[in-house]
Every structure is written in C-alpha cells, then in structure tokens.
Amino acid sequence: MRVLVTGGAGYIGSIVTEALLRDGYSVVVYDNLSKGHRDAVPSHAVFVEADLLDARALRGVLEERRIEAVIHMAADSLVGESMQDPSKYYRSNVQAGLSLLDMMQLCGVRRLVFSSTAAVYGEPAKQPIEERDPLQPANPYGETKLAFERALQWYGRAYGFRSVSLRYFNAAGASLLNGERHEPETHLIPCVLNVAAGRAPVVRLFGTDYPTKDGTCVRDYIHVEDLADAHVLALRALQTGAPPSPVYNLGGGGGYSVREVIDTAQLVTGRLIPTEVAPRRPGDPAVLIASSDRIKKELGWSPTRQRLDGIIDSAWRWMQHREVRENG
C-alpha cells in the first residue's frame, strides 16, 4: 500500500515512517520542515517538502504517487503557544487539515489515520481516562484537534471516509535512528536529559504540592516505537474493515511522577541532575493516565517497551549517538 505521512519529518512522524517501511508499506513523507528535520526521513521513503495549504503540491503528490491512505501527523502542538496565538492553531490544525481532506476526496483517497491528543479531554474528572469520558479541551490546541476529529466523523458519513483517530498521551523515548529535538524543547524527558548532558543547568519542577505521592505531577508515558506500532495496526484495520471513525487512547496504562522521571534518569545516565522548584503552571492536572483497553481489545495492540528506565535509556542512547555524529 502507498501511504502519505504528513509531518513525517518530525519526531513521531519519522519513527512511524520507519515502522511503515519495516512492515512493507511504500511511504511518501510530506512536510514543510517548519518543525521537522530532513535528515530524520528514512532513506527508503520519498520526501516532498511542501505545505498542506499548497493545493497544487498536495494534489500532485496524491495523484502522481497514487496514494492509497494517509497518516496525518502535521500539526502545531504547543499548549502555551496555542493560548497566545489561537489563529495559528486553527490555521495549521483545522484549515490545513480540511484542505487535506478535501484534496483526498477529490483524488479518491478515503482512508486516514489521525494523530490526535489527550488534550481533547481537558482536566478529566477521573483516572484512568477512557474514550467515552467527556471531551472538554482547556486550550486551542486540544480544541483544534477535537474539531478535526469531529470533521472526520462527518466526512465519513457524507463522503465514505474511513478513519482512525489516535489520542496520544506522552510519547517518549527514541528509535535507533530518531528521537526528540524540538525547538524549544518542552517535553520532560528530553529536558531532563539535556541537563544530564550539560546543555541546560537545571530541571524546573512546576509545583511540588500536588496531591500525588511525592507532590509532583504524574503523567502516562508511552514509548514512541509502541506508538508507531499502533499506527501500523490502525492502518491495517482500515484495510480490513475498521468500525466507522473509531478513536483510541494510546498510553502506557500507568504513570510516573516528575521526580520519578528525574531519579530514573540519574540512574540511567549516571549523572546528577539538579532541580529547582517553580510555581505551578495554570491548567496542569495532578494526574493524567490513559486507559488503552479499547485499542488492545479491538486492534490487538500490545506495547512492549513500557519500563520507564528503558524509555529513558533509548532517548539517552540516541542523544549520545547524535552528539557523536555531530561532533564527529
């Protein structure tokens, strides 16, 4: 099958592309490189540098490459930035997404796996979070992702689109080839490892008085390669007859506090990681943990890389190898 991966030069997109190639798919990566990296695209994938709002480029790729399905990962995804500039998020996450759907419709491509987010739940009333729980985004990032999820349902009814939406919790870790390199970096594990590597002086603890076992926030981390496997399963389900527009949570099913992440990173790296306490960030829930029972039951997803030390070790090894290559 010929698959288009939008945002395939990014952190998760590049590792999803690796998984697709290993499974025998033909992959075209479509990315404007606003956040992605050209060298993250595996050599066996075709790369097209273009924007989703460039209708001519998008149509050319869909038609000339005879695309049969799309994995849509291109998005803006910083919660704080979305609060300051919601226009950017509606343009990137809704307008560009609808442009993609309309061009897919024009070209007869009607299968799509969507990279969604746990931000659609806002501040949930219970843990672990299930797919049937209330959807109440607390920021434009989550709101725009939910808007596209809902568009997929309506496009499915009207035009025969078949889609699967995957709601990520906290992707972490690395493959042998690719890992996190955001600018700015906001995710906890790479921030902690940047301190271990001497690239930053200290890890800031945003609140130490939460109602958790050590006072710091608890989050559900999922190894990025387990996440990539879920995309392959979702795509396979679209080939074989998935139910109409299903949504699935993707998480590890457990949770680790900020302090546990730091303590584990010190053991993995063998380095002291200094911290400083900062005020709580507005809107940070004490605990966010996913129930991934639905995707396990319906698609047979079975994550195998969920130990925190293994997740951190994979990210640290990738970071060290990248440093050697850059300085080599």
CSV table of C-alpha atoms in Angstrom, one decimal:
chain,number,residue,atom,x,y,z
A,1,MET,CA,0.0,0.0,0.0
A,2,ARG,CA,1.2,3.5,-0.8
A,3,VAL,CA,0.9,5.8,2.2
A,4,LEU,CA,1.4,9.5,2.6
A,5,VAL,CA,2.7,10.6,6.1
A,6,THR,CA,2.1,14.3,6.7
A,7,GLY,CA,4.6,15.7,9.2
A,8,GLY,CA,6.7,12.6,8.6
A,9,ALA,CA,10.0,14.5,9.2
A,10,GLY,CA,9.0,15.2,12.8
A,11,TYR,CA,9.8,13.2,16.0
A,12,ILE,CA,6.9,10.8,16.0
A,13,GLY,CA,6.3,11.0,12.2
A,14,SER,CA,9.8,9.8,11.3
A,15,ILE,CA,9.5,6.8,13.7
A,16,VAL,CA,6.0,6.0,12.3
A,17,THR,CA,7.6,6.1,8.8
A,18,GLU,CA,10.3,3.7,10.0
A,19,ALA,CA,7.6,1.3,11.2
A,20,LEU,CA,5.6,1.5,8.0
A,21,LEU,CA,8.7,0.8,5.9
A,22,ARG,CA,9.6,-2.3,8.1
A,23,ASP,CA,6.1,-3.5,7.5
A,24,GLY,CA,6.4,-3.3,3.7
A,25,TYR,CA,4.5,-0.1,3.0
A,26,SER,CA,5.6,2.4,0.4
A,27,VAL,CA,5.9,5.7,2.1
A,28,VAL,CA,5.9,9.4,0.9
A,29,VAL,CA,6.7,11.9,3.6
A,30,TYR,CA,5.0,15.3,3.1
A,31,ASP,CA,6.5,18.0,5.4
A,32,ASN,CA,7.1,21.8,5.2
A,33,LEU,CA,10.1,21.4,7.7
A,34,SER,CA,8.8,24.2,9.9
A,35,LYS,CA,9.4,21.8,12.8
A,36,GLY,CA,10.7,18.6,11.2
A,37,HIS,CA,14.2,17.7,10.0
A,38,ARG,CA,15.1,16.5,6.6
A,39,ASP,CA,17.7,14.1,7.9
A,40,ALA,CA,15.1,12.3,10.1
A,41,VAL,CA,13.3,11.0,7.0
A,42,PRO,CA,14.4,7.3,6.4
A,43,SER,CA,16.3,6.9,3.1
A,44,HIS,CA,13.7,4.4,1.7
A,45,ALA,CA,10.9,7.0,1.9
A,46,VAL,CA,10.2,9.6,-0.7
A,47,PHE,CA,10.4,13.1,0.7
A,48,VAL,CA,8.3,16.1,-0.5
A,49,GLU,CA,8.9,19.5,1.1
A,50,ALA,CA,5.6,21.3,0.8
A,51,ASP,CA,2.7,22.8,2.9
A,52,LEU,CA,-0.7,21.2,3.3
A,53,LEU,CA,-2.2,24.6,2.2
A,54,ASP,CA,-0.4,24.3,-1.1
A,55,ALA,CA,-3.2,22.7,-3.0
A,56,ARG,CA,-1.3,22.2,-6.2
A,57,ALA,CA,1.6,20.4,-4.5
A,58,LEU,CA,-0.7,18.3,-2.4
A,59,ARG,CA,-2.8,17.2,-5.4
A,60,GLY,CA,0.3,16.4,-7.4
A,61,VAL,CA,1.6,14.1,-4.7
A,62,LEU,CA,-1.7,12.3,-4.1
A,63,GLU,CA,-2.2,11.7,-7.9
A,64,GLU,CA,1.3,11.1,-9.1
A,65,ARG,CA,2.3,8.9,-6.2
A,66,ARG,CA,-1.1,7.1,-6.4
A,67,ILE,CA,-1.5,7.4,-2.7
A,68,GLU,CA,-4.0,4.9,-1.1
A,69,ALA,CA,-4.0,6.1,2.5
A,70,VAL,CA,-2.8,9.0,4.7
A,71,ILE,CA,-1.4,9.2,8.2
A,72,HIS,CA,-2.0,12.8,9.2
A,73,MET,CA,0.6,14.0,11.8
A,74,ALA,CA,1.3,17.5,10.7
A,75,ALA,CA,0.2,20.0,13.3
A,76,ASP,CA,1.2,22.7,15.7
A,77,SER,CA,1.2,21.3,19.2
A,78,LEU,CA,2.4,23.7,22.0
A,79,VAL,CA,-0.3,24.3,24.5
A,80,GLY,CA,1.1,27.6,25.7
A,81,GLU,CA,1.6,28.9,22.2
A,82,SER,CA,-1.9,28.0,21.3
A,83,MET,CA,-3.2,30.1,24.1
A,84,GLN,CA,-1.2,33.1,22.8
A,85,ASP,CA,-1.9,32.6,19.1
A,86,PRO,CA,-5.1,30.6,18.5
A,87,SER,CA,-5.2,31.8,14.9
A,88,LYS,CA,-2.1,29.9,14.1
A,89,TYR,CA,-3.5,26.7,15.6
A,90,TYR,CA,-6.9,26.9,13.8
A,91,ARG,CA,-5.0,27.6,10.5
A,92,SER,CA,-2.5,24.7,11.0
A,93,ASN,CA,-4.7,22.1,12.7
A,94,VAL,CA,-8.1,22.8,11.2
A,95,GLN,CA,-7.8,24.8,8.0
A,96,ALA,CA,-4.8,22.7,6.7
A,97,GLY,CA,-6.5,19.5,7.9
A,98,LEU,CA,-9.7,20.3,6.0
A,99,SER,CA,-7.6,21.2,2.9
A,100,LEU,CA,-6.1,17.7,3.1
A,101,LEU,CA,-9.5,16.0,3.4
A,102,ASP,CA,-10.9,17.9,0.5
A,103,MET,CA,-8.0,17.1,-1.7
A,104,MET,CA,-8.2,13.4,-0.6
A,105,GLN,CA,-11.8,13.5,-1.6
A,106,LEU,CA,-11.0,15.0,-5.0
A,107,CYS,CA,-8.4,12.3,-5.6
A,108,GLY,CA,-10.4,9.4,-4.4
A,109,VAL,CA,-8.3,8.7,-1.2
A,110,ARG,CA,-10.6,7.9,1.7
A,111,ARG,CA,-8.5,6.2,4.4
A,112,LEU,CA,-6.8,8.2,7.1
A,113,VAL,CA,-5.1,7.7,10.5
A,114,PHE,CA,-5.2,10.8,12.6
A,115,SER,CA,-2.6,11.9,15.2
A,116,SER,CA,-4.8,13.3,17.9
A,117,THR,CA,-4.1,14.1,21.6
A,118,ALA,CA,-5.2,13.6,25.2
A,119,ALA,CA,-5.7,17.4,25.3
A,120,VAL,CA,-9.2,16.8,24.0
A,121,TYR,CA,-10.2,15.7,27.5
A,122,GLY,CA,-9.1,18.9,29.2
A,123,GLU,CA,-8.9,18.3,33.0
A,124,PRO,CA,-10.6,15.0,33.5
A,125,ALA,CA,-12.8,14.2,36.5
A,126,LYS,CA,-11.4,10.6,36.8
A,127,GLN,CA,-8.4,8.4,36.1
A,128,PRO,CA,-7.6,6.5,34.1
A,129,ILE,CA,-9.2,8.3,31.2
A,130,GLU,CA,-11.4,6.3,28.8
A,131,GLU,CA,-12.5,7.3,25.3
A,132,ARG,CA,-16.1,7.7,26.4
A,133,ASP,CA,-15.2,10.3,29.0
A,134,PRO,CA,-16.3,14.0,28.5
A,135,LEU,CA,-14.4,16.0,25.9
A,136,GLN,CA,-13.7,19.4,27.2
A,137,PRO,CA,-10.5,20.9,25.8
A,138,ALA,CA,-8.9,23.6,28.0
A,139,ASN,CA,-6.8,25.2,25.2
A,140,PRO,CA,-6.9,25.9,21.5
A,141,TYR,CA,-4.5,23.1,20.8
A,142,GLY,CA,-6.9,20.5,22.2
A,143,GLU,CA,-9.9,22.3,20.7
A,144,THR,CA,-8.5,22.2,17.2
A,145,LYS,CA,-7.6,18.6,17.4
A,146,LEU,CA,-11.1,17.8,18.6
A,147,ALA,CA,-12.6,19.9,15.7
A,148,PHE,CA,-10.7,17.7,13.2
A,149,GLU,CA,-11.8,14.5,14.9
A,150,ARG,CA,-15.4,15.6,14.5
A,151,ALA,CA,-14.8,16.7,10.9
A,152,LEU,CA,-13.6,13.1,10.2
A,153,GLN,CA,-16.8,11.7,11.6
A,154,TRP,CA,-19.0,14.0,9.3
A,155,TYR,CA,-16.8,13.4,6.3
A,156,GLY,CA,-17.2,9.7,6.9
A,157,ARG,CA,-21.0,9.9,6.9
A,158,ALA,CA,-21.2,12.2,3.9
A,159,TYR,CA,-18.3,11.0,1.7
A,160,GLY,CA,-17.4,7.5,2.8
A,161,PHE,CA,-14.2,8.4,4.5
A,162,ARG,CA,-12.8,5.7,6.8
A,163,SER,CA,-10.6,7.0,9.6
A,164,VAL,CA,-9.0,6.1,12.9
A,165,SER,CA,-8.1,8.8,15.5
A,166,LEU,CA,-5.3,8.0,18.0
A,167,ARG,CA,-5.2,10.1,21.1
A,168,TYR,CA,-1.7,10.3,22.4
A,169,PHE,CA,-0.7,10.8,26.0
A,170,ASN,CA,3.1,11.4,26.5
A,171,ALA,CA,5.2,10.0,23.7
A,172,ALA,CA,8.8,9.5,24.8
A,173,GLY,CA,12.0,7.6,24.0
A,174,ALA,CA,13.7,7.1,20.7
A,175,SER,CA,14.4,4.6,17.9
A,176,LEU,CA,17.9,3.8,16.9
A,177,LEU,CA,17.6,6.5,14.2
A,178,ASN,CA,15.4,9.2,15.5
A,179,GLY,CA,14.5,11.0,18.8
A,180,GLU,CA,13.2,14.3,20.1
A,181,ARG,CA,14.8,17.5,19.0
A,182,HIS,CA,12.2,20.2,19.4
A,183,GLU,CA,13.0,24.0,19.5
A,184,PRO,CA,12.0,25.0,22.1
A,185,GLU,CA,12.1,21.7,24.0
A,186,THR,CA,9.1,21.4,26.4
A,187,HIS,CA,8.8,17.7,27.0
A,188,LEU,CA,10.0,16.5,30.4
A,189,ILE,CA,12.3,13.5,29.4
A,190,PRO,CA,14.4,15.4,26.8
A,191,CYS,CA,14.6,18.4,29.1
A,192,VAL,CA,15.9,16.2,31.9
A,193,LEU,CA,18.4,14.6,29.6
A,194,ASN,CA,19.6,17.9,28.4
A,195,VAL,CA,20.5,18.8,31.9
A,196,ALA,CA,22.3,15.4,32.3
A,197,ALA,CA,24.2,16.2,29.1
A,198,GLY,CA,25.2,19.6,30.3
A,199,ARG,CA,23.1,21.5,27.8
A,200,ALA,CA,20.9,23.1,30.4
A,201,PRO,CA,21.7,24.0,34.1
A,202,VAL,CA,18.7,22.7,35.9
A,203,VAL,CA,15.3,21.0,35.6
A,204,ARG,CA,12.4,23.2,36.9
A,205,LEU,CA,9.7,21.5,39.0
A,206,PHE,CA,6.5,23.3,38.2
A,207,GLY,CA,4.8,22.7,41.6
A,208,THR,CA,5.7,20.3,44.3
A,209,ASP,CA,2.4,20.4,46.3
A,210,TYR,CA,0.1,18.3,44.1
A,211,PRO,CA,-2.0,15.5,45.8
A,212,THR,CA,0.4,12.8,44.5
A,213,LYS,CA,2.8,10.5,46.3
A,214,ASP,CA,5.7,13.0,46.0
A,215,GLY,CA,3.9,16.3,45.3
A,216,THR,CA,4.8,16.4,41.6
A,217,CYS,CA,2.6,15.8,38.6
A,218,VAL,CA,2.1,12.2,37.4
A,219,ARG,CA,1.9,11.5,33.6
A,220,ASP,CA,1.5,8.4,31.4
A,221,TYR,CA,4.5,7.8,29.2
A,222,ILE,CA,4.4,5.6,26.1
A,223,HIS,CA,7.5,4.6,24.1
A,224,VAL,CA,7.4,6.2,20.7
A,225,GLU,CA,8.0,2.8,19.0
A,226,ASP,CA,5.0,1.3,20.7
A,227,LEU,CA,3.1,4.4,19.5
A,228,ALA,CA,4.4,3.8,15.9
A,229,ASP,CA,3.2,0.1,16.1
A,230,ALA,CA,-0.3,1.4,16.9
A,231,HIS,CA,-0.3,3.4,13.7
A,232,VAL,CA,0.5,0.4,11.6
A,233,LEU,CA,-2.3,-1.6,13.3
A,234,ALA,CA,-4.7,1.3,12.7
A,235,LEU,CA,-3.8,1.4,9.0
A,236,ARG,CA,-4.2,-2.3,8.8
A,237,ALA,CA,-7.6,-2.0,10.4
A,238,LEU,CA,-8.7,0.5,7.7
A,239,GLN,CA,-7.6,-2.0,5.1
A,240,THR,CA,-9.6,-4.9,6.6
A,241,GLY,CA,-12.7,-3.1,7.9
A,242,ALA,CA,-12.5,-0.9,11.0
A,243,PRO,CA,-15.7,0.4,12.6
A,244,PRO,CA,-16.8,3.9,11.5
A,245,SER,CA,-14.4,6.6,12.8
A,246,PRO,CA,-13.1,4.9,16.0
A,247,VAL,CA,-11.0,6.7,18.5
A,248,TYR,CA,-8.4,5.1,20.7
A,249,ASN,CA,-6.3,6.3,23.6
A,250,LEU,CA,-2.6,5.5,23.5
A,251,GLY,CA,-0.8,5.4,26.8
A,252,GLY,CA,1.2,3.1,29.0
A,253,GLY,CA,-1.6,2.5,31.4
A,254,GLY,CA,0.4,3.5,34.4
A,255,GLY,CA,2.0,6.7,35.5
A,256,TYR,CA,5.3,8.3,36.7
A,257,SER,CA,5.8,11.5,38.7
A,258,VAL,CA,8.2,14.2,37.6
A,259,ARG,CA,10.5,13.3,40.5
A,260,GLU,CA,10.4,9.6,39.4
A,261,VAL,CA,11.5,10.6,35.9
A,262,ILE,CA,14.4,12.6,37.2
A,263,ASP,CA,15.5,9.9,39.7
A,264,THR,CA,15.3,7.3,37.0
A,265,ALA,CA,17.3,9.5,34.5
A,266,GLN,CA,20.0,9.9,37.1
A,267,LEU,CA,20.3,6.1,37.4
A,268,VAL,CA,20.3,5.6,33.6
A,269,THR,CA,22.8,8.4,32.8
A,270,GLY,CA,25.0,8.1,36.0
A,271,ARG,CA,24.9,11.8,36.3
A,272,LEU,CA,23.5,14.2,38.9
A,273,ILE,CA,20.5,16.2,37.6
A,274,PRO,CA,19.9,19.4,39.6
A,275,THR,CA,16.4,20.8,40.1
A,276,GLU,CA,14.7,24.0,41.2
A,277,VAL,CA,11.2,24.5,42.3
A,278,ALA,CA,9.0,26.8,40.3
A,279,PRO,CA,5.3,27.8,40.7
A,280,ARG,CA,2.6,25.6,39.3
A,281,ARG,CA,1.7,26.2,35.7
A,282,PRO,CA,-2.0,27.1,35.1
A,283,GLY,CA,-4.1,24.2,33.9
A,284,ASP,CA,-1.6,21.4,34.8
A,285,PRO,CA,-3.7,18.5,36.2
A,286,ALA,CA,-2.2,16.5,39.1
A,287,VAL,CA,-2.6,13.2,37.2
A,288,LEU,CA,-3.1,12.1,33.6
A,289,ILE,CA,-3.3,8.4,32.9
A,290,ALA,CA,-4.8,6.6,29.9
A,291,SER,CA,-6.9,3.5,29.7
A,292,SER,CA,-5.8,1.9,26.4
A,293,ASP,CA,-8.0,-1.1,26.9
A,294,ARG,CA,-10.1,-0.4,23.8
A,295,ILE,CA,-7.2,-0.5,21.2
A,296,LYS,CA,-5.8,-3.6,22.9
A,297,LYS,CA,-9.1,-5.3,22.6
A,298,GLU,CA,-10.2,-4.2,19.2
A,299,LEU,CA,-6.9,-3.9,17.3
A,300,GLY,CA,-4.7,-6.2,19.3
A,301,TRP,CA,-2.2,-3.5,20.3
A,302,SER,CA,0.4,-4.8,22.8
A,303,PRO,CA,3.0,-2.3,23.9
A,304,THR,CA,6.3,-4.0,24.8
A,305,ARG,CA,8.6,-1.1,25.8
A,306,GLN,CA,6.9,0.5,28.7
A,307,ARG,CA,9.5,0.4,31.5
A,308,LEU,CA,10.5,3.9,32.4
A,309,ASP,CA,14.2,3.1,32.6
A,310,GLY,CA,14.0,1.6,29.1
A,311,ILE,CA,12.2,4.6,27.7
A,312,ILE,CA,14.8,7.0,29.1
A,313,ASP,CA,17.7,4.8,28.1
A,314,SER,CA,16.6,4.7,24.5
A,315,ALA,CA,16.3,8.5,24.5
A,316,TRP,CA,19.7,8.9,26.2
A,317,ARG,CA,21.5,6.5,23.8
A,318,TRP,CA,20.0,8.3,20.8
A,319,MET,CA,21.1,11.7,22.2
A,320,GLN,CA,24.6,10.4,22.8
A,321,HIS,CA,24.9,8.9,19.3
A,322,ARG,CA,23.6,12.1,17.7
A,323,GLU,CA,26.2,14.1,19.7
A,324,VAL,CA,29.0,11.9,18.4
A,325,ARG,CA,27.8,12.2,14.8
A,326,GLU,CA,27.5,16.0,15.0
A,327,ASN,CA,31.0,16.3,16.6
A,328,GLY,CA,32.5,13.6,14.6
